[in-house]
Amino acid sequence: DMQACVGTQVAAATLPVDLFALVDGSASMPEATASGVSKWYATKAAFRDFLEHAPTGMGFGLSLFPTPGDDAASCSAGSYRDAALPIADVSEMASGALKRLDAVTPQRQTPTAPAFMAALDVASAHALKHPERSVVVVLATDGLPTTCTPTDVPALAELAKAALDGPAHVRTLVVTSNALSGPGNSGFERVAVAGGTQRALVVDPRGDFSGQLTNALSVAATRQVACDLALPEPPRGQHLDYDAVNVVLDGSKRVTLPRVAGSASCDARGGWYYDVDPAVGAPSRLNMCRASCDRAAALGTSSLEVELGCKTLVR
């Protein structure tokens, strides 16, 4: 019998998370919550609390829709890109982000699609410059688009999927106070799944709206929606063989996750893939398929290990 390979086990290092928040400032946001304050007031309070306690070193960026100050909702993605506060260290961004939120008077319709396109573009550009980070767009909205095509959920889901499948591997987390999220990938659940996060996070306006939104932002910031891994350094004096790297999930039993060709090859069986095909360039990270990310999140991402020196399990 062939002796089983015994590789070098390395604790998996999940990549730090940078967030780009895309916040709905449309005419429905002045509606009252159970506490009597408006959804917009509660949203600002949630962001203030979150930013004041954000993880050290986290990147943060912000965009609002519709474009503040416009007389009519802009349907140009370029206008949202120009108005965005790009991702930078949260300690530098917090003050400007809160001033931007304070300056908004919610009004007009909900032009989600162009704002979402711009947010994904801004986040993707940042992610490509910073492959050592996991970048998540947080779409915070209380309803479906009402203007600017496309206004349908499948189209928004396609935008999220394209950003996840692209070289930047940007995930989308949806936080909504609308009951459109539910079983069967209905409503914003479908966008969240397409964007590589487990589910849409639903804020109940009949409860502590601000507290729920703060918690939702914290879920994103504490890597519960992004478990991509840094590619570890090989042992001293050794060369890293990209065909001898495995990702192991150590729960009730050890499971070696298969390497797949790319995001399009991810399915319910899970797996992982390099951010760059080793045949083309040098990878720097291991991107996890959503199914495996979900399993790791359920067990705790400390359950993930990277094994070096044994032939990669490929599916």
CSV table of N, CA and C in Angstrom, one decimal, residues 143-275:
chain,number,residue,atom,x,y,z
A,143,GLY,N,-36.2,48.5,-0.1
A,143,GLY,CA,-37.2,48.1,-1.1
A,143,GLY,C,-36.5,47.9,-2.4
A,144,LEU,N,-37.3,47.4,-3.4
A,144,LEU,CA,-36.9,47.1,-4.7
A,144,LEU,C,-36.7,48.4,-5.5
A,145,PRO,N,-35.9,48.4,-6.6
A,145,PRO,CA,-35.8,49.6,-7.4
A,145,PRO,C,-37.1,50.1,-7.9
A,146,THR,N,-37.3,51.4,-8.0
A,146,THR,CA,-38.5,52.0,-8.6
A,146,THR,C,-38.2,52.7,-9.9
A,147,THR,N,-36.9,52.9,-10.2
A,147,THR,CA,-36.6,53.7,-11.4
A,147,THR,C,-35.2,53.3,-11.9
A,148,CYS,N,-34.9,53.6,-13.1
A,148,CYS,CA,-33.6,53.3,-13.7
A,148,CYS,C,-33.4,51.8,-14.0
A,149,THR,N,-33.6,51.4,-15.2
A,149,THR,CA,-33.5,50.0,-15.6
A,149,THR,C,-32.0,49.5,-15.4
A,150,PRO,N,-31.9,48.2,-15.0
A,150,PRO,CA,-32.9,47.2,-14.8
A,150,PRO,C,-33.5,47.4,-13.4
A,151,THR,N,-34.8,47.1,-13.2
A,151,THR,CA,-35.4,47.2,-11.9
A,151,THR,C,-35.9,45.9,-11.4
A,152,ASP,N,-35.4,44.8,-12.0
A,152,ASP,CA,-35.9,43.4,-11.6
A,152,ASP,C,-34.8,42.8,-10.8
A,153,VAL,N,-35.1,41.9,-9.8
A,153,VAL,CA,-34.2,41.2,-9.0
A,153,VAL,C,-33.2,40.3,-9.8
A,154,PRO,N,-33.7,39.5,-10.8
A,154,PRO,CA,-32.7,38.7,-11.5
A,154,PRO,C,-31.6,39.5,-12.1
A,155,ALA,N,-31.8,40.7,-12.6
A,155,ALA,CA,-30.8,41.5,-13.2
A,155,ALA,C,-29.8,42.0,-12.1
A,156,LEU,N,-30.3,42.4,-10.9
A,156,LEU,CA,-29.4,42.8,-9.8
A,156,LEU,C,-28.6,41.6,-9.4
A,157,ALA,N,-29.2,40.4,-9.4
A,157,ALA,CA,-28.4,39.2,-9.0
A,157,ALA,C,-27.3,38.9,-10.0
A,158,GLU,N,-27.6,39.2,-11.3
A,158,GLU,CA,-26.5,39.0,-12.3
A,158,GLU,C,-25.4,39.9,-12.1
A,159,LEU,N,-25.6,41.2,-11.7
A,159,LEU,CA,-24.6,42.1,-11.4
A,159,LEU,C,-23.7,41.6,-10.3
A,160,ALA,N,-24.4,41.1,-9.2
A,160,ALA,CA,-23.7,40.6,-8.0
A,160,ALA,C,-22.8,39.4,-8.4
A,161,LYS,N,-23.4,38.5,-9.2
A,161,LYS,CA,-22.7,37.3,-9.7
A,161,LYS,C,-21.5,37.6,-10.5
A,162,ALA,N,-21.6,38.6,-11.4
A,162,ALA,CA,-20.5,39.0,-12.3
A,162,ALA,C,-19.3,39.5,-11.4
A,163,ALA,N,-19.6,40.3,-10.4
A,163,ALA,CA,-18.6,40.8,-9.5
A,163,ALA,C,-17.9,39.7,-8.7
A,164,LEU,N,-18.7,38.7,-8.3
A,164,LEU,CA,-18.1,37.6,-7.5
A,164,LEU,C,-17.2,36.7,-8.4
A,165,ASP,N,-17.7,36.5,-9.7
A,165,ASP,CA,-17.0,35.6,-10.6
A,165,ASP,C,-15.8,36.3,-11.3
A,166,GLY,N,-15.8,37.6,-11.2
A,166,GLY,CA,-14.7,38.3,-11.9
A,166,GLY,C,-13.4,38.2,-11.1
A,167,PRO,N,-12.3,38.8,-11.7
A,167,PRO,CA,-11.0,38.6,-11.0
A,167,PRO,C,-10.9,39.3,-9.7
A,168,ALA,N,-11.8,40.3,-9.4
A,168,ALA,CA,-11.7,41.0,-8.1
A,168,ALA,C,-12.4,40.2,-7.0
A,169,HIS,N,-13.3,39.3,-7.3
A,169,HIS,CA,-14.0,38.4,-6.4
A,169,HIS,C,-14.6,39.2,-5.2
A,170,VAL,N,-15.4,40.2,-5.6
A,170,VAL,CA,-16.1,41.0,-4.7
A,170,VAL,C,-17.5,40.4,-4.3
A,171,ARG,N,-17.7,40.3,-3.0
A,171,ARG,CA,-19.0,39.7,-2.5
A,171,ARG,C,-20.0,40.8,-2.3
A,172,THR,N,-21.3,40.4,-2.3
A,172,THR,CA,-22.4,41.4,-2.0
A,172,THR,C,-23.2,40.8,-0.8
A,173,LEU,N,-23.3,41.7,0.2
A,173,LEU,CA,-24.2,41.4,1.3
A,173,LEU,C,-25.4,42.4,1.2
A,174,VAL,N,-26.6,41.8,1.3
A,174,VAL,CA,-27.8,42.7,1.3
A,174,VAL,C,-28.4,42.8,2.7
A,175,VAL,N,-28.6,44.0,3.1
A,175,VAL,CA,-29.3,44.3,4.4
A,175,VAL,C,-30.5,45.0,4.0
A,176,THR,N,-31.7,44.4,4.3
A,176,THR,CA,-32.9,45.0,3.9
A,176,THR,C,-34.0,45.0,5.0
A,177,SER,N,-34.8,46.1,5.1
A,177,SER,CA,-35.9,46.1,6.0
A,177,SER,C,-37.2,45.7,5.4
A,178,ASN,N,-37.1,45.2,4.1
A,178,ASN,CA,-38.3,44.8,3.4
A,178,ASN,C,-38.5,43.3,3.5
A,179,ALA,N,-39.7,42.9,3.6
A,179,ALA,CA,-39.9,41.4,3.7
A,179,ALA,C,-39.9,40.7,2.4
A,180,LEU,N,-39.1,41.2,1.4
A,180,LEU,CA,-39.0,40.6,0.2
A,180,LEU,C,-38.0,39.4,0.2
A,181,SER,N,-37.3,39.3,1.3
A,181,SER,CA,-36.3,38.2,1.5
A,181,SER,C,-37.0,37.0,2.1
A,182,GLY,N,-36.8,35.8,1.6
A,182,GLY,CA,-37.4,34.7,2.2
A,182,GLY,C,-36.9,33.4,1.6
A,183,PRO,N,-37.6,32.3,1.8
A,183,PRO,CA,-37.2,31.0,1.2
A,183,PRO,C,-37.3,31.0,-0.3
A,184,GLY,N,-36.5,30.1,-0.9
A,184,GLY,CA,-36.6,30.0,-2.3
A,184,GLY,C,-35.9,31.1,-3.1
A,185,ASN,N,-34.9,31.7,-2.4
A,185,ASN,CA,-34.1,32.8,-3.1
A,185,ASN,C,-35.0,33.9,-3.6
A,186,SER,N,-36.1,34.2,-2.9
A,186,SER,CA,-37.0,35.2,-3.4
A,186,SER,C,-36.4,36.6,-3.0
A,187,GLY,N,-36.8,37.6,-3.8
A,187,GLY,CA,-36.4,39.0,-3.4
A,187,GLY,C,-34.8,39.1,-3.3
A,188,PHE,N,-34.4,39.8,-2.3
A,188,PHE,CA,-33.0,40.1,-2.1
A,188,PHE,C,-32.2,38.9,-1.7
A,189,GLU,N,-32.8,37.8,-1.3
A,189,GLU,CA,-32.1,36.6,-1.0
A,189,GLU,C,-31.4,36.2,-2.2
A,190,ARG,N,-32.0,36.3,-3.4
A,190,ARG,CA,-31.4,35.9,-4.6
A,190,ARG,C,-30.1,36.7,-4.9
A,191,VAL,N,-30.1,38.0,-4.6
A,191,VAL,CA,-29.0,38.9,-4.9
A,191,VAL,C,-27.8,38.5,-3.9
A,192,ALA,N,-28.2,38.2,-2.7
A,192,ALA,CA,-27.2,37.8,-1.7
A,192,ALA,C,-26.5,36.5,-2.1
A,193,VAL,N,-27.3,35.5,-2.5
A,193,VAL,CA,-26.8,34.2,-2.9
A,193,VAL,C,-25.8,34.4,-4.1
A,194,ALA,N,-26.3,35.2,-5.1
A,194,ALA,CA,-25.5,35.4,-6.3
A,194,ALA,C,-24.2,36.2,-6.0
A,195,GLY,N,-24.3,37.0,-4.9
A,195,GLY,CA,-23.1,37.7,-4.5
A,195,GLY,C,-22.2,37.0,-3.5
A,196,GLY,N,-22.5,35.7,-3.3
A,196,GLY,CA,-21.5,34.9,-2.5
A,196,GLY,C,-21.7,35.0,-1.0
A,197,THR,N,-22.7,35.6,-0.5
A,197,THR,CA,-23.0,35.6,0.9
A,197,THR,C,-24.1,34.7,1.2
A,198,GLN,N,-24.3,34.3,2.5
A,198,GLN,CA,-25.2,33.2,2.8
A,198,GLN,C,-26.6,33.6,2.6
A,199,ARG,N,-27.0,34.8,2.9
A,199,ARG,CA,-28.4,35.1,2.9
A,199,ARG,C,-28.5,36.7,3.0
A,200,ALA,N,-29.7,37.2,2.7
A,200,ALA,CA,-29.9,38.6,3.0
A,200,ALA,C,-30.2,38.7,4.4
A,201,LEU,N,-29.7,39.8,5.0
A,201,LEU,CA,-30.0,40.1,6.5
A,201,LEU,C,-31.2,41.0,6.6
A,202,VAL,N,-32.2,40.6,7.2
A,202,VAL,CA,-33.5,41.3,7.2
A,202,VAL,C,-33.6,42.1,8.6
A,203,VAL,N,-33.7,43.4,8.5
A,203,VAL,CA,-33.9,44.2,9.6
A,203,VAL,C,-35.4,44.5,9.8
A,204,ASP,N,-36.0,44.2,11.0
A,204,ASP,CA,-37.4,44.3,11.3
A,204,ASP,C,-37.6,45.7,11.8
A,205,PRO,N,-38.3,46.6,11.1
A,205,PRO,CA,-38.6,47.9,11.5
A,205,PRO,C,-39.4,48.0,12.8
A,206,ARG,N,-40.1,46.8,13.2
A,206,ARG,CA,-40.9,46.8,14.4
A,206,ARG,C,-40.0,46.6,15.6
A,207,GLY,N,-38.7,46.2,15.4
A,207,GLY,CA,-37.8,46.0,16.5
A,207,GLY,C,-36.8,47.1,16.6
A,208,ASP,N,-35.6,46.9,17.2
A,208,ASP,CA,-34.6,47.8,17.3
A,208,ASP,C,-33.9,48.0,16.0
A,209,PHE,N,-34.4,48.9,15.1
A,209,PHE,CA,-33.9,49.0,13.8
A,209,PHE,C,-32.4,49.3,13.8
A,210,SER,N,-32.0,50.3,14.6
A,210,SER,CA,-30.6,50.8,14.6
A,210,SER,C,-29.7,49.7,15.0
A,211,GLY,N,-30.1,49.0,16.1
A,211,GLY,CA,-29.3,47.9,16.7
A,211,GLY,C,-29.1,46.7,15.7
A,212,GLN,N,-30.2,46.4,15.0
A,212,GLN,CA,-30.2,45.3,14.0
A,212,GLN,C,-29.2,45.7,12.9
A,213,LEU,N,-29.3,46.9,12.4
A,213,LEU,CA,-28.4,47.3,11.3
A,213,LEU,C,-27.0,47.3,11.7
A,214,THR,N,-26.7,47.8,12.9
A,214,THR,CA,-25.3,47.8,13.4
A,214,THR,C,-24.8,46.4,13.5
A,215,ASN,N,-25.6,45.4,14.0
A,215,ASN,CA,-25.2,44.0,14.0
A,215,ASN,C,-25.0,43.5,12.6
A,216,ALA,N,-25.8,43.8,11.7
A,216,ALA,CA,-25.6,43.4,10.3
A,216,ALA,C,-24.3,43.8,9.7
A,217,LEU,N,-23.9,45.1,10.0
A,217,LEU,CA,-22.7,45.6,9.5
A,217,LEU,C,-21.5,44.9,10.2
A,218,SER,N,-21.7,44.6,11.5
A,218,SER,CA,-20.6,43.9,12.2
A,218,SER,C,-20.4,42.5,11.7
A,219,VAL,N,-21.5,41.8,11.2
A,219,VAL,CA,-21.4,40.5,10.6
A,219,VAL,C,-20.4,40.6,9.4
A,220,ALA,N,-20.6,41.6,8.6
A,220,ALA,CA,-19.7,41.7,7.4
A,220,ALA,C,-18.3,42.0,7.8
A,221,ALA,N,-18.2,42.9,8.8
A,221,ALA,CA,-16.8,43.4,9.2
A,221,ALA,C,-16.0,42.3,9.9
A,222,THR,N,-16.7,41.4,10.5
A,222,THR,CA,-16.0,40.4,11.3
A,222,THR,C,-15.8,39.1,10.5
A,223,ARG,N,-15.9,39.2,9.2
A,223,ARG,CA,-15.5,38.1,8.2
A,223,ARG,C,-16.5,37.0,8.2
A,224,GLN,N,-17.7,37.2,8.8
A,224,GLN,CA,-18.7,36.1,8.7
A,224,GLN,C,-19.3,35.9,7.3
A,225,VAL,N,-19.0,36.8,6.4
A,225,VAL,CA,-19.5,36.6,5.1
A,225,VAL,C,-18.4,36.4,4.1
A,226,ALA,N,-17.1,36.5,4.5
A,226,ALA,CA,-16.0,36.3,3.6
A,226,ALA,C,-14.9,35.5,4.3
A,227,CYS,N,-14.6,34.3,3.8
A,227,CYS,CA,-13.6,33.4,4.4
A,227,CYS,C,-12.5,33.0,3.4
A,228,ASP,N,-12.2,33.9,2.5
A,228,ASP,CA,-11.1,33.7,1.6
A,228,ASP,C,-9.8,33.7,2.4
A,229,LEU,N,-8.8,32.9,1.9
A,229,LEU,CA,-7.6,32.6,2.7
A,229,LEU,C,-6.4,33.2,2.0
A,230,ALA,N,-5.4,33.6,2.8
A,230,ALA,CA,-4.1,34.0,2.3
A,230,ALA,C,-3.4,32.7,1.9
A,231,LEU,N,-2.6,32.8,0.8
A,231,LEU,CA,-1.8,31.7,0.4
A,231,LEU,C,-0.5,31.7,1.3
A,232,PRO,N,-0.3,30.7,2.1
A,232,PRO,CA,0.8,30.8,3.1
A,232,PRO,C,2.2,30.7,2.4
A,233,GLU,N,3.2,31.2,3.2
A,233,GLU,CA,4.5,31.0,2.7
A,233,GLU,C,5.0,29.6,2.9
A,234,PRO,N,5.8,29.0,2.0
A,234,PRO,CA,6.3,27.6,2.1
A,234,PRO,C,7.3,27.6,3.3
A,235,PRO,N,7.5,26.4,3.8
A,235,PRO,CA,8.5,26.3,4.9
A,235,PRO,C,9.8,26.8,4.4
A,236,ARG,N,10.6,27.3,5.4
A,236,ARG,CA,11.9,27.9,5.0
A,236,ARG,C,12.8,27.0,4.1
A,237,GLY,N,13.3,27.6,3.1
A,237,GLY,CA,14.2,26.9,2.2
A,237,GLY,C,13.5,26.0,1.2
A,238,GLN,N,12.1,26.1,1.2
A,238,GLN,CA,11.4,25.2,0.2
A,238,GLN,C,10.6,26.1,-0.8
A,239,HIS,N,10.3,25.5,-1.9
A,239,HIS,CA,9.6,26.1,-3.0
A,239,HIS,C,8.1,25.7,-2.9
A,240,LEU,N,7.2,26.7,-3.1
A,240,LEU,CA,5.8,26.4,-3.0
A,240,LEU,C,5.3,25.8,-4.3
A,241,ASP,N,4.8,24.6,-4.2
A,241,ASP,CA,4.3,23.8,-5.4
A,241,ASP,C,2.8,24.1,-5.4
A,242,TYR,N,2.3,24.8,-6.4
A,242,TYR,CA,0.9,25.1,-6.4
A,242,TYR,C,0.0,23.9,-6.6
A,243,ASP,N,0.6,22.8,-7.1
A,243,ASP,CA,-0.2,21.6,-7.2
A,243,ASP,C,0.0,20.7,-6.0
A,244,ALA,N,0.5,21.2,-4.9
A,244,ALA,CA,0.6,20.5,-3.7
A,244,ALA,C,0.1,21.3,-2.5
A,245,VAL,N,-1.0,21.9,-2.7
A,245,VAL,CA,-1.7,22.8,-1.7
A,245,VAL,C,-3.1,22.2,-1.5
A,246,ASN,N,-3.5,22.0,-0.3
A,246,ASN,CA,-4.9,21.6,0.0
A,246,ASN,C,-5.5,22.5,1.1
A,247,VAL,N,-6.8,22.6,1.0
A,247,VAL,CA,-7.5,23.3,2.1
A,247,VAL,C,-8.4,22.2,2.8
A,248,VAL,N,-8.2,22.2,4.2
A,248,VAL,CA,-8.8,21.2,5.0
A,248,VAL,C,-9.8,21.8,6.0
A,249,LEU,N,-11.0,21.2,6.0
A,249,LEU,CA,-12.0,21.7,7.0
A,249,LEU,C,-12.0,20.7,8.1
A,250,ASP,N,-11.6,21.1,9.3
A,250,ASP,CA,-11.4,20.2,10.5
A,250,ASP,C,-12.6,20.4,11.4
A,251,GLY,N,-13.7,19.6,11.2
A,251,GLY,CA,-14.8,19.7,12.1
A,251,GLY,C,-14.9,18.4,12.8
A,252,SER,N,-16.1,17.7,12.8
A,252,SER,CA,-16.2,16.4,13.5
A,252,SER,C,-15.3,15.4,12.8
A,253,LYS,N,-15.0,15.6,11.5
A,253,LYS,CA,-14.0,14.8,10.8
A,253,LYS,C,-13.3,15.7,9.8
A,254,ARG,N,-12.1,15.4,9.5
A,254,ARG,CA,-11.3,16.2,8.6
A,254,ARG,C,-11.7,15.9,7.2
A,255,VAL,N,-12.0,17.0,6.5
A,255,VAL,CA,-12.5,16.9,5.1
A,255,VAL,C,-11.5,17.8,4.2
A,256,THR,N,-10.9,17.2,3.2
A,256,THR,CA,-10.1,17.9,2.3
A,256,THR,C,-11.0,18.5,1.2
A,257,LEU,N,-11.0,19.8,1.1
A,257,LEU,CA,-11.9,20.4,0.1
A,257,LEU,C,-11.2,20.4,-1.3
A,258,PRO,N,-12.0,20.1,-2.3
A,258,PRO,CA,-11.3,20.0,-3.7
A,258,PRO,C,-11.0,21.4,-4.3
A,259,ARG,N,-10.0,21.4,-5.0
A,259,ARG,CA,-9.7,22.6,-5.8
A,259,ARG,C,-10.5,22.5,-7.1
A,260,VAL,N,-11.2,23.6,-7.5
A,260,VAL,CA,-12.0,23.7,-8.7
A,260,VAL,C,-11.4,24.7,-9.6
A,261,ALA,N,-11.9,24.7,-10.9
A,261,ALA,CA,-11.2,25.5,-11.9
A,261,ALA,C,-11.4,27.0,-11.7
A,262,GLY,N,-12.6,27.4,-11.1
A,262,GLY,CA,-12.9,28.8,-10.8
A,262,GLY,C,-14.2,28.9,-10.2
A,263,SER,N,-14.7,30.1,-10.1
A,263,SER,CA,-16.0,30.3,-9.4
A,263,SER,C,-17.2,29.7,-10.2
A,264,ALA,N,-17.1,29.6,-11.5
A,264,ALA,CA,-18.1,29.0,-12.3
A,264,ALA,C,-18.2,27.5,-12.0
A,265,SER,N,-17.2,26.9,-11.4
A,265,SER,CA,-17.2,25.4,-11.1
A,265,SER,C,-17.6,25.2,-9.7
A,266,CYS,N,-17.9,26.2,-8.9
A,266,CYS,CA,-18.4,26.0,-7.6
A,266,CYS,C,-19.9,25.5,-7.6
A,267,ASP,N,-20.2,24.6,-6.7
A,267,ASP,CA,-21.5,24.1,-6.6
A,267,ASP,C,-21.8,23.7,-5.1
A,268,ALA,N,-22.8,23.0,-4.9
A,268,ALA,CA,-23.2,22.6,-3.5
A,268,ALA,C,-22.1,21.8,-2.8
A,269,ARG,N,-21.2,21.2,-3.6
A,269,ARG,CA,-20.1,20.4,-3.0
A,269,ARG,C,-19.0,21.2,-2.4
A,270,GLY,N,-19.0,22.5,-2.8
A,270,GLY,CA,-18.0,23.4,-2.3
A,270,GLY,C,-16.6,23.2,-3.0
A,271,GLY,N,-15.6,23.8,-2.3
A,271,GLY,CA,-14.2,23.8,-2.9
A,271,GLY,C,-13.6,25.1,-2.8
A,272,TRP,N,-12.5,25.3,-3.5
A,272,TRP,CA,-11.7,26.5,-3.5
A,272,TRP,C,-11.0,26.6,-4.8
A,273,TYR,N,-10.5,27.8,-5.1
A,273,TYR,CA,-9.7,28.0,-6.3
A,273,TYR,C,-8.7,29.2,-6.1
A,274,TYR,N,-7.7,29.2,-6.9
A,274,TYR,CA,-6.7,30.3,-6.8
A,274,TYR,C,-7.3,31.6,-7.4
A,275,ASP,N,-6.8,32.7,-6.9
A,275,ASP,CA,-7.2,34.0,-7.5
A,275,ASP,C,-6.6,34.2,-8.9
